[in-house]
Amino acid sequence: MSSLITMDDLSDEDIQEVLDAAERLLPVAKGDIHLPLLQGRILGNLFFEPSTRTRMSFETAMKRLGGEVVNLGAVASSSVVKGETLYDTIRMVDGYADIIALRHPRQGAAQYAADAAEVPIANGGDGAGHHPTQTMLDLFTIRQAHGRLDGLRVVMAGDLRYGRTVHSLAHALVRFNCELVFASPEGLKMPTEIVEDLEVHGAIILESDDLQNHIDDADVLYMTRIQKERFPDEDEYRKVAGSFSLSADNLTNVKEGMIVMHPLPRVDEISPDVDKTRHARYFEQAFNGVVTRMALLCRMLGVEVPAKIGGGA
Amino acid sequence: MSAPETSMRRVTAINNGTVIDHVPAGKALLVLKMLGLDGEMATPVSMVMNVPSKKMGGKDIIKVEDRELTQHELDRLALIAPNASVAIIRAYTVAEKRVINLGDEVVNVVYCTFANCASLGDREPLPHRMKVVSVEPLNLRCHYCGRPQDISELVENLL
Ligand SMILES: [Zn+2]
């Protein structure tokens, strides 16, 4: 594989392989084992809009594998100021790095860059388009908890209309025959064309404007942030946000292995008392971004992750 | 005399030029717009609309005098009239038949109808590429942003 633009660039087997490699790389990601698989390689972080978490996660992933990172944020902002084309910017930084992580406000920027560049492009989010490394870390977190991706019941809750993260994850989970429950307030429902597209691909989907009734059957509860700006007034927001939030009290009858995920940052949708329950996985999920990106960087650079890492102790 | 010839006679025969037959009924004006033949021009254009057709129920026919449409123009035509038959006329006879074929991809014919697409930058040099998902009904997806194209807007987005 060269570039990673959308999840379609990975077959189901590819996904499992990357997740396997990521699992083996866990001790390296934690710093317990030193494994400089990417020594001498340079990652160019080309971020046209701020996304500190994604940028740092790519950076940490590269450095844990002994690689170098060049931050090209300044190049990005100066090229915008000077009116340089994306094509020219990419052609220029193409020479600086062995692989480029790109974040751009316009949809399709990653494919455009991949067509312009010689080196592989890792899509770190392009407009309302794709963000495949986020989807991969979500899948990793789910598989880590359940030992599999197949046939799980996944409840997605909150703002499903504007959330690129949940759109992309939903598509990926349908490939593994998961049952999906979309719980959202009326105005923030999953877009119809996405629901239809998922159903064309054989998805079993339940849509609901209520969250609490679906928590007890869930294997995964994927919470998202409801933004105040989406509502006409504060009262309306409070009312809706309240019914799509989670506290430890809501978790008394859930399945034992159920996990609560959230792409972070959260506001009020998950109360801090959930953090201490065995169901909370959102902080691990954020860390998993590093190990998943490590596996993806290796794959994109054509570097094999050893089948056995460490002394086996 | 066969049916197509009869209906062709509804429009005066032309000496030299291009005849576009089997345009979906009612789409002739759109085709003219797409080919840039709707404005002020020296070329005489005649057309008939809603001619009964065995194959299509109804169809439009367009005759463009003294212009042989290029393959590039025909590629555009395929967006509206994928089943059109095109004949180049020289000295009142069919000199050449051209085939309309959208193929798998339409390159540099239209630009993306999604306003936030990365391919739309002013001076971005890469070709405008549309994947042909289906011909009837016409369904195109942008190679870059992946968005299904708004077919009603395509005519406004010709290169
Ligand atoms: Zn586009």
Short mmCIF file of C-alpha atoms and ligand atoms in Angstrom, two decimals:
data_model
loop_
_atom_site.label_atom_id
_atom_site.label_comp_id
_atom_site.label_asym_id
_atom_site.label_seq_id
_atom_site.Cartn_x
_atom_site.Cartn_y
_atom_site.Cartn_z
CA MET A 1 0.00 0.00 0.00
CA SER A 2 1.17 3.51 -0.65
CA SER A 3 -1.24 6.22 0.44
CA LEU A 4 -4.09 5.89 2.92
CA ILE A 5 -6.86 8.20 1.76
CA THR A 6 -10.07 6.41 2.73
CA MET A 7 -10.94 3.17 4.48
CA ASP A 8 -11.58 1.73 1.01
CA ASP A 9 -7.81 1.59 0.59
CA LEU A 10 -7.81 -1.26 3.11
CA SER A 11 -9.43 -4.64 2.54
CA ASP A 12 -11.00 -6.44 5.50
CA GLU A 13 -7.86 -8.59 5.73
CA ASP A 14 -5.66 -5.48 5.56
CA ILE A 15 -7.57 -4.02 8.48
CA GLN A 16 -7.04 -7.13 10.59
CA GLU A 17 -3.37 -7.25 9.64
CA VAL A 18 -2.81 -3.63 10.65
CA LEU A 19 -4.64 -4.18 13.92
CA ASP A 20 -2.54 -7.30 14.57
CA ALA A 21 0.64 -5.33 13.94
CA ALA A 22 -0.60 -2.54 16.19
CA GLU A 23 -1.23 -5.03 18.97
CA ARG A 24 2.33 -6.34 18.69
CA LEU A 25 3.63 -2.78 18.79
CA LEU A 26 1.90 -1.95 22.10
CA PRO A 27 5.03 -2.32 24.27
CA VAL A 28 6.92 -0.13 21.79
CA ALA A 29 4.20 2.52 21.91
CA LYS A 30 4.37 2.49 25.70
CA GLY A 31 8.14 2.93 25.59
CA ASP A 32 8.84 -0.43 27.27
CA ILE A 33 10.67 -1.76 24.24
CA HIS A 34 12.93 0.20 21.92
CA LEU A 35 12.34 -0.81 18.31
CA PRO A 36 13.62 1.72 15.74
CA LEU A 37 11.86 0.21 12.72
CA LEU A 38 11.59 3.60 11.01
CA GLN A 39 15.05 4.91 11.82
CA GLY A 40 16.27 7.26 9.11
CA ARG A 41 12.76 7.94 7.83
CA ILE A 42 11.15 11.37 7.97
CA LEU A 43 7.46 12.10 8.48
CA GLY A 44 6.28 15.49 7.24
CA ASN A 45 3.33 16.78 9.24
CA LEU A 46 1.50 19.08 6.85
CA PHE A 47 -1.44 20.52 8.75
CA PHE A 48 -3.47 23.24 7.03
CA GLU A 49 -5.77 23.51 10.03
CA PRO A 50 -5.02 22.98 13.69
CA SER A 51 -5.60 19.52 15.07
CA THR A 52 -3.11 19.20 17.87
CA ARG A 53 -4.21 15.71 18.88
CA THR A 54 -3.92 14.12 15.47
CA ARG A 55 -0.65 15.89 14.75
CA MET A 56 0.90 14.86 18.07
CA SER A 57 -0.34 11.33 17.68
CA PHE A 58 1.38 11.00 14.27
CA GLU A 59 4.49 12.62 15.71
CA THR A 60 4.65 10.31 18.72
CA ALA A 61 4.02 7.27 16.52
CA MET A 62 6.92 8.18 14.24
CA LYS A 63 9.29 8.94 17.10
CA ARG A 64 8.48 5.75 19.01
CA LEU A 65 9.69 3.86 15.94
CA GLY A 66 12.92 5.84 15.79
CA GLY A 67 11.85 8.08 12.90
CA GLU A 68 12.15 11.83 12.53
CA VAL A 69 9.35 14.37 12.19
CA VAL A 70 9.33 17.67 10.34
CA ASN A 71 6.45 19.95 11.14
CA LEU A 72 5.39 21.68 7.97
CA GLY A 73 2.63 23.74 9.56
CA ALA A 74 4.49 26.94 8.73
CA VAL A 75 4.77 25.87 5.09
CA ALA A 76 1.05 25.21 5.09
CA SER A 77 0.09 28.61 6.49
CA SER A 78 2.54 30.55 4.31
CA SER A 79 1.35 28.75 1.19
CA VAL A 80 -2.22 29.75 2.02
CA VAL A 81 -1.18 33.37 2.55
CA LYS A 82 0.80 33.42 -0.70
CA GLY A 83 -1.99 31.74 -2.63
CA GLU A 84 0.14 28.77 -3.59
CA THR A 85 -1.74 25.82 -5.06
CA LEU A 86 -2.04 22.64 -3.02
CA TYR A 87 -0.28 20.96 -5.92
CA ASP A 88 2.80 23.16 -5.65
CA THR A 89 2.94 22.88 -1.87
CA ILE A 90 2.79 19.11 -2.08
CA ARG A 91 5.40 18.93 -4.85
CA MET A 92 7.71 21.01 -2.72
CA VAL A 93 7.37 19.15 0.58
CA ASP A 94 7.46 15.88 -1.32
CA GLY A 95 11.20 16.35 -1.34
CA TYR A 96 11.47 16.90 2.41
CA ALA A 97 9.85 13.79 3.77
CA ASP A 98 9.44 10.06 3.15
CA ILE A 99 5.78 10.21 4.06
CA ILE A 100 3.33 13.07 4.59
CA ALA A 101 0.51 13.27 7.13
CA LEU A 102 -1.96 15.76 5.69
CA ARG A 103 -4.79 17.65 7.36
CA HIS A 104 -6.73 20.03 5.13
CA PRO A 105 -10.05 21.90 5.35
CA ARG A 106 -11.13 20.93 1.82
CA GLN A 107 -12.67 17.59 1.02
CA GLY A 108 -10.67 15.49 -1.40
CA ALA A 109 -7.40 17.20 -0.50
CA ALA A 110 -5.79 13.92 0.48
CA GLN A 111 -6.52 12.26 -2.88
CA TYR A 112 -5.41 15.39 -4.66
CA ALA A 113 -2.16 15.38 -2.72
CA ALA A 114 -1.64 11.68 -3.34
CA ASP A 115 -1.97 12.27 -7.08
CA ALA A 116 0.59 15.09 -6.87
CA ALA A 117 3.11 13.42 -4.55
CA GLU A 118 5.72 10.74 -5.02
CA VAL A 119 5.72 9.81 -1.33
CA PRO A 120 2.72 8.23 0.42
CA ILE A 121 0.05 10.49 1.90
CA ALA A 122 -1.60 9.63 5.20
CA ASN A 123 -4.96 11.36 5.33
CA GLY A 124 -5.27 13.04 8.71
CA GLY A 125 -8.70 14.44 7.89
CA ASP A 126 -9.85 16.38 4.82
CA GLY A 127 -12.86 18.63 5.29
CA ALA A 128 -16.03 16.68 5.87
CA GLY A 129 -14.37 13.80 4.05
CA HIS A 130 -12.33 10.99 5.46
CA HIS A 131 -10.19 10.44 8.51
CA PRO A 132 -9.17 6.79 8.18
CA THR A 133 -6.53 6.74 10.92
CA GLN A 134 -9.25 7.77 13.39
CA THR A 135 -11.45 4.92 12.15
CA MET A 136 -8.57 2.47 12.51
CA LEU A 137 -7.90 3.49 16.11
CA ASP A 138 -11.61 3.13 16.88
CA LEU A 139 -11.59 -0.35 15.37
CA PHE A 140 -8.46 -1.21 17.32
CA THR A 141 -10.11 -0.13 20.57
CA ILE A 142 -13.21 -2.20 19.84
CA ARG A 143 -11.27 -5.31 18.84
CA GLN A 144 -8.98 -4.97 21.84
CA ALA A 145 -11.98 -5.01 24.19
CA HIS A 146 -14.05 -7.70 22.50
CA GLY A 147 -11.41 -9.81 20.81
CA ARG A 148 -13.26 -9.42 17.53
CA LEU A 149 -15.04 -6.93 15.30
CA ASP A 150 -17.72 -9.23 13.94
CA GLY A 151 -21.36 -9.16 14.92
CA LEU A 152 -21.17 -6.58 17.69
CA ARG A 153 -24.01 -4.27 18.65
CA VAL A 154 -22.70 -0.73 18.47
CA VAL A 155 -24.72 2.23 19.70
CA MET A 156 -23.65 5.61 18.34
CA ALA A 157 -25.05 8.54 20.27
CA GLY A 158 -25.20 12.32 20.06
CA ASP A 159 -24.44 14.40 17.00
CA LEU A 160 -24.56 11.89 14.16
CA ARG A 161 -25.29 14.49 11.52
CA TYR A 162 -22.05 16.42 11.45
CA GLY A 163 -19.76 13.80 12.94
CA ARG A 164 -17.34 12.60 10.29
CA THR A 165 -15.91 10.17 12.84
CA VAL A 166 -19.16 8.24 13.26
CA HIS A 167 -19.91 8.22 9.52
CA SER A 168 -16.62 6.59 8.72
CA LEU A 169 -16.75 4.19 11.67
CA ALA A 170 -20.30 3.12 10.75
CA HIS A 171 -19.16 2.22 7.24
CA ALA A 172 -16.26 0.20 8.60
CA LEU A 173 -18.39 -1.68 11.15
CA VAL A 174 -20.91 -2.67 8.50
CA ARG A 175 -18.08 -4.50 6.73
CA PHE A 176 -17.83 -6.65 9.86
CA ASN A 177 -21.59 -7.28 10.13
CA CYS A 178 -22.11 -5.19 13.24
CA GLU A 179 -25.60 -4.12 14.25
CA LEU A 180 -25.83 -0.37 14.51
CA VAL A 181 -28.07 1.76 16.68
CA PHE A 182 -28.10 5.48 15.87
CA ALA A 183 -29.38 7.41 18.87
CA SER A 184 -29.59 11.14 18.31
CA PRO A 185 -31.83 14.16 18.75
CA GLU A 186 -34.15 14.75 15.80
CA GLY A 187 -32.10 17.56 14.24
CA LEU A 188 -28.80 15.70 14.51
CA LYS A 189 -29.77 12.38 12.93
CA MET A 190 -27.42 10.38 10.73
CA PRO A 191 -27.84 11.80 7.20
CA THR A 192 -30.38 9.81 5.16
CA GLU A 193 -27.97 9.19 2.29
CA ILE A 194 -25.50 7.59 4.69
CA VAL A 195 -28.15 5.38 6.28
CA GLU A 196 -29.33 4.31 2.81
CA ASP A 197 -25.80 3.62 1.68
CA LEU A 198 -25.15 1.51 4.80
CA GLU A 199 -28.36 -0.43 4.18
CA VAL A 200 -27.35 -1.09 0.58
CA HIS A 201 -24.26 -2.72 2.08
CA GLY A 202 -26.45 -4.98 4.18
CA ALA A 203 -26.44 -3.09 7.45
CA ILE A 204 -28.97 -3.75 10.18
CA ILE A 205 -29.76 -0.30 11.55
CA LEU A 206 -32.04 0.97 14.27
CA GLU A 207 -32.61 4.70 14.53
CA SER A 208 -33.87 6.22 17.75
CA ASP A 209 -34.27 9.61 19.39
CA ASP A 210 -33.64 8.02 22.75
CA LEU A 211 -30.34 6.83 24.17
CA GLN A 212 -31.16 5.33 27.57
CA ASN A 213 -33.24 2.44 26.16
CA HIS A 214 -30.37 1.14 24.07
CA ILE A 215 -27.51 1.17 26.54
CA ASP A 216 -28.20 -2.20 28.18
CA ASP A 217 -27.97 -4.22 24.94
CA ALA A 218 -24.87 -2.52 23.64
CA ASP A 219 -21.42 -4.03 23.21
CA VAL A 220 -20.01 -0.62 22.33
CA LEU A 221 -21.44 2.77 23.23
CA TYR A 222 -19.83 5.44 21.06
CA MET A 223 -20.61 8.87 22.48
CA THR A 224 -20.10 12.14 20.60
CA ARG A 225 -20.21 15.76 21.56
CA ILE A 226 -23.31 17.81 20.90
CA GLN A 227 -22.25 21.34 20.10
CA LYS A 228 -24.07 24.29 21.59
CA GLU A 229 -23.85 26.17 18.29
CA ARG A 230 -26.24 23.68 16.70
CA PHE A 231 -29.12 24.94 18.85
CA PRO A 232 -31.17 28.14 18.75
CA ASP A 233 -30.91 28.77 22.49
CA GLU A 234 -29.23 27.60 25.64
CA ASP A 235 -32.40 25.99 27.10
CA GLU A 236 -32.96 23.84 24.04
CA TYR A 237 -29.33 22.76 24.10
CA ARG A 238 -29.44 21.86 27.82
CA LYS A 239 -32.55 19.77 27.35
CA VAL A 240 -31.20 17.79 24.39
CA ALA A 241 -27.64 17.48 25.66
CA GLY A 242 -29.00 16.21 28.99
CA SER A 243 -30.83 13.31 27.42
CA PHE A 244 -27.76 12.29 25.38
CA SER A 245 -25.35 12.25 28.26
CA LEU A 246 -24.06 9.40 30.33
CA SER A 247 -23.34 8.98 34.01
CA ALA A 248 -22.29 5.95 36.07
CA ASP A 249 -25.94 5.50 37.12
CA ASN A 250 -26.88 4.63 33.55
CA LEU A 251 -24.44 1.74 33.54
CA THR A 252 -25.87 -0.48 36.28
CA ASN A 253 -27.54 -2.98 33.92
CA VAL A 254 -25.17 -2.96 30.98
CA LYS A 255 -23.35 -5.97 29.58
CA GLU A 256 -20.19 -6.81 31.46
CA GLY A 257 -17.87 -6.25 28.53
CA MET A 258 -19.58 -3.13 27.21
CA ILE A 259 -17.19 -0.27 26.46
CA VAL A 260 -17.83 3.46 26.34
CA MET A 261 -15.89 5.32 23.65
CA HIS A 262 -15.61 9.00 22.75
CA PRO A 263 -13.31 10.72 20.22
CA LEU A 264 -12.57 13.49 22.79
CA PRO A 265 -12.64 16.28 23.75
CA ARG A 266 -15.81 15.69 25.75
CA VAL A 267 -17.86 18.37 27.44
CA ASP A 268 -20.87 17.21 29.48
CA GLU A 269 -21.87 14.12 27.56
CA ILE A 270 -19.88 11.75 29.78
CA SER A 271 -19.85 12.55 33.48
CA PRO A 272 -16.47 12.11 35.21
CA ASP A 273 -17.92 9.34 37.40
CA VAL A 274 -17.94 7.09 34.32
CA ASP A 275 -14.14 7.34 34.13
CA LYS A 276 -13.70 5.03 37.10
CA THR A 277 -16.00 2.30 35.76
CA ARG A 278 -14.55 -0.67 33.89
CA HIS A 279 -16.52 0.43 30.85
CA ALA A 280 -14.66 3.66 30.17
CA ARG A 281 -12.26 3.31 27.24
CA TYR A 282 -11.93 6.84 25.85
CA PHE A 283 -8.50 7.56 27.29
CA GLU A 284 -7.13 4.22 26.03
CA GLN A 285 -8.81 5.04 22.73
CA ALA A 286 -6.79 8.26 22.47
CA PHE A 287 -3.57 6.38 23.29
CA ASN A 288 -4.50 3.73 20.71
CA GLY A 289 -4.18 6.45 18.09
CA VAL A 290 -0.43 6.25 18.56
CA VAL A 291 -0.06 2.49 18.25
CA THR A 292 -2.47 2.27 15.32
CA ARG A 293 -0.62 5.03 13.47
CA MET A 294 2.65 3.23 14.19
CA ALA A 295 1.32 0.16 12.41
CA LEU A 296 -0.04 2.25 9.55
CA LEU A 297 3.20 4.20 9.09
CA CYS A 298 5.13 0.93 8.87
CA ARG A 299 2.71 -0.42 6.33
CA MET A 300 2.74 2.70 4.18
CA LEU A 301 6.52 2.81 4.24
CA GLY A 302 6.72 -0.88 3.37
CA VAL A 303 8.38 -1.84 6.66
CA GLU A 304 7.38 -5.21 8.11
CA VAL A 305 6.45 -5.31 11.79
CA PRO A 306 8.16 -8.40 13.26
CA ALA A 307 5.85 -11.29 14.18
CA LYS A 308 7.40 -11.35 17.64
CA ILE A 309 8.50 -8.28 19.50
CA GLY A 310 10.48 -8.39 22.74
CA GLY A 311 11.76 -11.40 24.68
CA GLY A 312 8.29 -12.79 25.23
CA ALA A 313 8.58 -12.17 28.97
CA MET B 1 -38.46 4.04 -45.86
CA SER B 2 -37.49 3.17 -42.28
CA ALA B 3 -38.77 5.02 -39.25
CA PRO B 4 -35.59 6.93 -38.33
CA GLU B 5 -35.27 8.33 -41.84
CA THR B 6 -38.87 9.49 -41.77
CA SER B 7 -38.33 11.41 -38.58
CA MET B 8 -35.05 12.84 -39.84
CA ARG B 9 -37.03 14.42 -42.63
CA ARG B 10 -38.84 16.58 -40.11
CA VAL B 11 -35.78 18.74 -40.20
CA THR B 12 -34.31 20.04 -43.40
CA ALA B 13 -31.43 18.03 -44.71
CA ILE B 14 -28.07 19.70 -44.26
CA ASN B 15 -25.16 19.90 -46.64
CA ASN B 16 -22.31 19.75 -44.15
CA GLY B 17 -22.40 19.45 -40.40
CA THR B 18 -23.45 17.16 -37.56
CA VAL B 19 -26.71 15.39 -36.85
CA ILE B 20 -27.41 14.27 -33.30
CA ASP B 21 -30.24 11.77 -33.12
CA HIS B 22 -31.80 9.91 -30.19
CA VAL B 23 -31.46 12.75 -27.73
CA PRO B 24 -33.85 12.09 -24.81
CA ALA B 25 -37.14 13.91 -25.44
CA GLY B 26 -37.07 17.46 -24.17
CA LYS B 27 -33.29 17.59 -23.67
CA ALA B 28 -32.32 19.21 -26.98
CA LEU B 29 -32.06 22.71 -25.52
CA LEU B 30 -29.88 21.40 -22.72
CA VAL B 31 -27.63 19.70 -25.27
CA LEU B 32 -27.28 22.98 -27.20
CA LYS B 33 -26.38 24.75 -24.01
CA MET B 34 -23.86 22.10 -23.13
CA LEU B 35 -22.24 22.30 -26.54
CA GLY B 36 -22.17 26.08 -26.38
CA LEU B 37 -24.49 26.36 -29.36
CA ASP B 38 -27.21 28.29 -27.60
CA GLY B 39 -25.70 31.76 -27.75
CA GLU B 40 -24.98 34.11 -30.59
CA MET B 41 -23.27 32.20 -33.33
CA ALA B 42 -22.78 32.01 -37.01
CA THR B 43 -23.73 28.36 -37.22
CA PRO B 44 -27.35 27.60 -38.11
CA VAL B 45 -28.88 25.04 -35.76
CA SER B 46 -32.20 23.32 -36.27
CA MET B 47 -33.94 20.88 -34.02
CA VAL B 48 -37.12 18.97 -33.46
CA MET B 49 -38.39 17.92 -30.11
CA ASN B 50 -40.63 15.02 -29.00
CA VAL B 51 -40.47 13.06 -32.24
CA PRO B 52 -42.12 9.62 -31.76
CA SER B 53 -39.45 6.94 -31.53
CA LYS B 54 -39.83 3.18 -31.39
CA LYS B 55 -36.73 2.80 -29.30
CA MET B 56 -37.22 5.67 -26.88
CA GLY B 57 -40.93 6.56 -26.99
CA GLY B 58 -39.97 10.13 -27.79
CA LYS B 59 -36.76 11.79 -28.82
CA ASP B 60 -35.21 15.04 -29.93
CA ILE B 61 -33.04 15.59 -33.00
CA ILE B 62 -30.49 18.34 -33.52
CA LYS B 63 -28.77 19.42 -36.72
CA VAL B 64 -25.78 21.67 -36.59
CA GLU B 65 -24.73 23.12 -39.94
CA ASP B 66 -21.13 23.61 -40.98
CA ARG B 67 -19.73 22.23 -37.74
CA GLU B 68 -18.25 18.81 -37.17
CA LEU B 69 -18.42 18.20 -33.45
CA THR B 70 -15.17 17.05 -31.93
CA GLN B 71 -14.78 13.96 -29.77
CA HIS B 72 -14.34 16.25 -26.77
CA GLU B 73 -17.70 17.87 -27.46
CA LEU B 74 -19.26 14.45 -27.85
CA ASP B 75 -17.87 13.42 -24.48
CA ARG B 76 -19.86 16.27 -22.98
CA LEU B 77 -22.92 15.17 -24.88
CA ALA B 78 -22.72 11.78 -23.24
CA LEU B 79 -23.57 13.39 -19.92
CA ILE B 80 -27.09 14.22 -21.15
CA ALA B 81 -27.68 11.90 -24.07
CA PRO B 82 -25.67 8.73 -23.52
CA ASN B 83 -27.57 6.89 -26.26
CA ALA B 84 -27.44 9.59 -28.89
CA SER B 85 -26.25 8.64 -32.34
CA VAL B 86 -24.07 11.17 -34.07
CA ALA B 87 -23.48 11.44 -37.78
CA ILE B 88 -21.04 13.75 -39.49
CA ILE B 89 -22.55 14.95 -42.76
CA ARG B 90 -20.53 15.93 -45.77
CA ALA B 91 -22.20 16.79 -49.09
CA TYR B 92 -25.62 15.62 -47.86
CA THR B 93 -24.41 12.14 -46.98
CA VAL B 94 -23.30 10.48 -43.77
CA ALA B 95 -19.53 10.58 -43.94
CA GLU B 96 -18.84 9.27 -40.46
CA LYS B 97 -20.71 7.85 -37.50
CA ARG B 98 -19.42 8.76 -34.09
CA VAL B 99 -20.03 6.73 -30.98
CA ILE B 100 -20.94 8.28 -27.69
CA ASN B 101 -19.18 6.51 -24.88
CA LEU B 102 -18.82 7.84 -21.38
CA GLY B 103 -16.32 5.16 -20.41
CA ASP B 104 -15.32 4.63 -16.78
CA GLU B 105 -14.15 8.14 -16.18
CA VAL B 106 -14.91 11.61 -17.50
CA VAL B 107 -11.78 13.71 -17.54
CA ASN B 108 -11.72 17.51 -17.83
CA VAL B 109 -15.31 17.80 -18.98
CA VAL B 110 -16.96 19.12 -15.82
CA TYR B 111 -15.68 20.31 -12.53
CA CYS B 112 -16.97 19.07 -9.19
CA THR B 113 -20.37 20.38 -8.05
CA PHE B 114 -19.30 20.25 -4.39
CA ALA B 115 -18.13 23.75 -3.48
CA ASN B 116 -15.57 22.66 -0.87
CA CYS B 117 -13.80 20.16 -3.13
CA ALA B 118 -10.00 20.42 -3.12
CA SER B 119 -9.87 20.11 -6.92
CA LEU B 120 -11.62 23.47 -7.37
CA GLY B 121 -8.72 25.77 -6.51
CA ASP B 122 -8.21 28.51 -9.11
CA ARG B 123 -4.92 27.34 -10.49
CA GLU B 124 -4.87 23.73 -9.34
CA PRO B 125 -3.38 21.89 -12.32
CA LEU B 126 -4.54 18.29 -11.88
CA PRO B 127 -7.32 17.10 -14.23
CA HIS B 128 -10.96 17.20 -13.15
CA ARG B 129 -11.88 13.55 -12.89
CA MET B 130 -15.34 12.03 -12.48
CA LYS B 131 -15.88 8.32 -12.01
CA VAL B 132 -18.89 7.03 -13.92
CA VAL B 133 -20.89 5.04 -11.37
CA SER B 134 -23.83 4.49 -13.70
CA VAL B 135 -24.96 5.88 -17.05
CA GLU B 136 -28.72 5.54 -16.70
CA PRO B 137 -29.55 7.25 -14.50
CA LEU B 138 -26.38 9.27 -14.76
CA ASN B 139 -24.38 8.99 -11.58
CA LEU B 140 -20.92 10.52 -11.33
CA ARG B 141 -18.58 10.70 -8.37
CA CYS B 142 -15.66 13.07 -8.02
CA HIS B 143 -12.32 11.25 -8.02
CA TYR B 144 -11.02 13.58 -5.31
CA CYS B 145 -13.78 14.32 -2.80
CA GLY B 146 -15.85 11.23 -3.62
CA ARG B 147 -19.08 13.20 -3.63
CA PRO B 148 -21.93 12.10 -5.89
CA GLN B 149 -22.43 14.91 -8.40
CA ASP B 150 -25.52 17.04 -8.60
CA ILE B 151 -26.50 16.19 -12.17
CA SER B 152 -28.82 19.20 -12.54
CA GLU B 153 -25.86 21.48 -11.82
CA LEU B 154 -23.41 19.73 -14.13
CA VAL B 155 -24.29 21.85 -17.14
CA GLU B 156 -23.26 24.94 -15.19
CA ASN B 157 -19.97 23.28 -14.32
CA LEU B 158 -18.65 22.57 -17.79
CA LEU B 159 -15.00 23.31 -18.27
ZN ZN C 1 -14.93 16.90 -5.77
#
